[in-house]
PDB file of C-alpha atoms in Angstrom:
ATOM      1  CA  MET A   8      87.552 122.043 198.449  1.00  0.00           C
ATOM      2  CA  TYR A   9      84.482 123.041 200.505  1.00  0.00           C
ATOM      3  CA  ASP A  10      84.601 124.612 203.895  1.00  0.00           C
ATOM      4  CA  ILE A  11      81.899 126.317 205.906  1.00  0.00           C
ATOM      5  CA  ASN A  12      83.327 129.769 205.185  1.00  0.00           C
ATOM      6  CA  MET A  13      83.200 129.537 201.392  1.00  0.00           C
ATOM      7  CA  ILE A  14      82.182 132.682 199.562  1.00  0.00           C
ATOM      8  CA  PHE A  15      80.576 132.248 196.150  1.00  0.00           C
ATOM      9  CA  GLU A  16      80.418 134.634 193.226  1.00  0.00           C
ATOM     10  CA  TRP A  17      79.318 134.614 189.591  1.00  0.00           C
ATOM     11  CA  ASP A  18      78.580 136.845 186.671  1.00  0.00           C
ATOM     12  CA  ASN A  19      74.898 137.818 186.835  1.00  0.00           C
ATOM     13  CA  ALA A  20      74.478 137.870 183.044  1.00  0.00           C
ATOM     14  CA  LYS A  21      76.038 134.391 182.839  1.00  0.00           C
ATOM     15  CA  ASN A  22      73.645 133.214 185.562  1.00  0.00           C
ATOM     16  CA  GLU A  23      70.644 134.415 183.539  1.00  0.00           C
ATOM     17  CA  LEU A  24      72.004 132.723 180.420  1.00  0.00           C
ATOM     18  CA  ASN A  25      72.616 129.532 182.376  1.00  0.00           C
ATOM     19  CA  LYS A  26      69.010 129.504 183.628  1.00  0.00           C
ATOM     20  CA  ALA A  27      67.740 129.967 180.072  1.00  0.00           C
ATOM     21  CA  ASN A  28      69.940 127.187 178.691  1.00  0.00           C
ATOM     22  CA  HIS A  29      69.802 124.643 181.522  1.00  0.00           C
ATOM     23  CA  ASP A  30      66.238 124.072 182.684  1.00  0.00           C
ATOM     24  CA  GLY A  31      66.132 127.100 184.976  1.00  0.00           C
ATOM     25  CA  ILE A  32      69.068 126.010 187.135  1.00  0.00           C
ATOM     26  CA  SER A  33      70.423 129.116 188.826  1.00  0.00           C
ATOM     27  CA  PHE A  34      73.853 129.534 190.352  1.00  0.00           C
ATOM     28  CA  GLU A  35      72.146 130.402 193.653  1.00  0.00           C
ATOM     29  CA  PHE A  36      70.616 126.916 193.594  1.00  0.00           C
ATOM     30  CA  ALA A  37      73.696 125.155 192.210  1.00  0.00           C
ATOM     31  CA  VAL A  38      76.041 126.237 195.024  1.00  0.00           C
ATOM     32  CA  ARG A  39      74.146 123.836 197.259  1.00  0.00           C
ATOM     33  CA  VAL A  40      76.119 120.955 195.702  1.00  0.00           C
ATOM     34  CA  PHE A  41      78.898 121.967 198.081  1.00  0.00           C
ATOM     35  CA  LEU A  42      76.676 120.923 200.996  1.00  0.00           C
ATOM     36  CA  ASP A  43      76.520 117.377 199.622  1.00  0.00           C
ATOM     37  CA  GLU A  44      79.037 115.359 201.609  1.00  0.00           C
ATOM     38  CA  LYS A  45      79.029 112.689 198.885  1.00  0.00           C
ATOM     39  CA  ARG A  46      79.828 115.079 196.015  1.00  0.00           C
ATOM     40  CA  ILE A  47      82.627 114.344 193.569  1.00  0.00           C
ATOM     41  CA  GLU A  48      85.162 117.069 192.785  1.00  0.00           C
ATOM     42  CA  LYS A  49      87.433 116.561 189.797  1.00  0.00           C
ATOM     43  CA  TYR A  50      90.073 118.783 188.287  1.00  0.00           C
ATOM     44  CA  ASP A  51      89.086 119.855 184.760  1.00  0.00           C
ATOM     45  CA  TRP A  52      92.254 119.237 182.781  1.00  0.00           C
ATOM     46  CA  LYS A  53      90.566 120.051 179.486  1.00  0.00           C
ATOM     47  CA  HIS A  54      89.362 123.557 180.364  1.00  0.00           C
ATOM     48  CA  SER A  55      91.939 124.700 182.929  1.00  0.00           C
ATOM     49  CA  THR A  56      94.637 127.098 181.786  1.00  0.00           C
ATOM     50  CA  ASP A  57      97.945 128.376 183.128  1.00  0.00           C
ATOM     51  CA  THR A  58      96.038 131.186 184.843  1.00  0.00           C
ATOM     52  CA  GLU A  59      92.820 129.442 185.893  1.00  0.00           C
ATOM     53  CA  ASP A  60      92.195 126.034 187.453  1.00  0.00           C
ATOM     54  CA  ARG A  61      88.692 124.731 186.829  1.00  0.00           C
ATOM     55  CA  TRP A  62      86.852 122.093 188.817  1.00  0.00           C
ATOM     56  CA  ASN A  63      83.902 119.892 187.929  1.00  0.00           C
ATOM     57  CA  VAL A  64      81.627 119.068 190.835  1.00  0.00           C
ATOM     58  CA  ILE A  65      78.934 116.396 190.701  1.00  0.00           C
ATOM     59  CA  GLY A  66      76.545 116.563 193.623  1.00  0.00           C
ATOM     60  CA  ARG A  67      72.940 116.128 194.594  1.00  0.00           C
ATOM     61  CA  VAL A  68      70.558 119.033 195.114  1.00  0.00           C
ATOM     62  CA  GLU A  69      67.146 117.454 194.529  1.00  0.00           C
ATOM     63  CA  ASP A  70      68.560 116.115 191.210  1.00  0.00           C
ATOM     64  CA  VAL A  71      72.201 115.302 190.526  1.00  0.00           C
ATOM     65  CA  LEU A  72      73.895 118.436 189.181  1.00  0.00           C
ATOM     66  CA  PHE A  73      77.141 119.110 187.325  1.00  0.00           C
ATOM     67  CA  VAL A  74      78.759 122.406 188.347  1.00  0.00           C
ATOM     68  CA  VAL A  75      81.902 124.020 186.934  1.00  0.00           C
ATOM     69  CA  CYS A  76      83.788 126.429 189.187  1.00  0.00           C
ATOM     70  CA  THR A  77      87.131 128.061 189.808  1.00  0.00           C
ATOM     71  CA  GLU A  78      88.866 129.740 192.736  1.00  0.00           C
ATOM     72  CA  ARG A  79      89.486 133.490 192.535  1.00  0.00           C
ATOM     73  CA  ASP A  80      90.804 135.599 195.395  1.00  0.00           C
ATOM     74  CA  ASP A  81      89.574 133.218 198.110  1.00  0.00           C
ATOM     75  CA  ARG A  82      86.151 132.977 196.444  1.00  0.00           C
ATOM     76  CA  THR A  83      84.549 130.150 194.527  1.00  0.00           C
ATOM     77  CA  ARG A  84      83.333 131.464 191.179  1.00  0.00           C
ATOM     78  CA  ILE A  85      80.548 129.477 189.547  1.00  0.00           C
ATOM     79  CA  ILE A  86      81.012 129.199 185.787  1.00  0.00           C
ATOM     80  CA  SER A  87      78.131 126.910 184.804  1.00  0.00           C
ATOM     81  CA  ALA A  88      75.592 124.502 186.256  1.00  0.00           C
ATOM     82  CA  ARG A  89      73.265 121.935 184.737  1.00  0.00           C
ATOM     83  CA  LYS A  90      71.559 118.648 185.421  1.00  0.00           C
ATOM     84  CA  ALA A  91      74.063 115.815 185.264  1.00  0.00           C
ATOM     85  CA  THR A  92      74.060 113.527 182.248  1.00  0.00           C
ATOM     86  CA  ARG A  93      73.177 109.862 182.691  1.00  0.00           C
ATOM     87  CA  GLU A  94      76.892 109.009 182.696  1.00  0.00           C
ATOM     88  CA  GLU A  95      77.643 111.656 185.348  1.00  0.00           C
ATOM     89  CA  THR A  96      74.688 110.507 187.447  1.00  0.00           C
ATOM     90  CA  ASN A  97      75.937 106.919 187.263  1.00  0.00           C
ATOM     91  CA  GLU A  98      79.403 108.101 188.292  1.00  0.00           C
ATOM     92  CA  TYR A  99      77.869 109.893 191.268  1.00  0.00           C
ATOM     93  CA  TYR A 100      76.037 106.793 192.481  1.00  0.00           C
ATOM     94  CA  ASP A 101      78.859 104.321 191.740  1.00  0.00           C
ATOM     95  CA  ASN A 102      80.620 103.528 195.015  1.00  0.00           C
ATOM     96  CA  TYR A 103      78.352 106.061 196.758  1.00  0.00           C
ATOM     97  CA  ASP A 104      78.588 104.249 200.084  1.00  0.00           C
ATOM     98  CA  LEU A 105      82.395 104.131 199.916  1.00  0.00           C
ATOM     99  CA  ARG A 106      82.795 107.919 199.831  1.00  0.00           C
TER     100      ARG A 106
END
């Protein structure tokens, strides 16, 4: 999913709400998960629709983060970002050396 030329976007109001609800994690900070070569990207079957594919990304930026994004017009749109749960953190570190 990631390449060096990725362009990110988000709704600024949603970013402010995300920071308020998720320990100050901003979308500007969260996009750094895409620099993590060991990140996990999974299709979000539950929240994707016929018109929008959503992806869940678990990656490390200081802490392990869980980021939801979608692709729109050759841009990666950040939908939400938060610290990963214990289960998500365990998933990230399971088989870490095999990725």
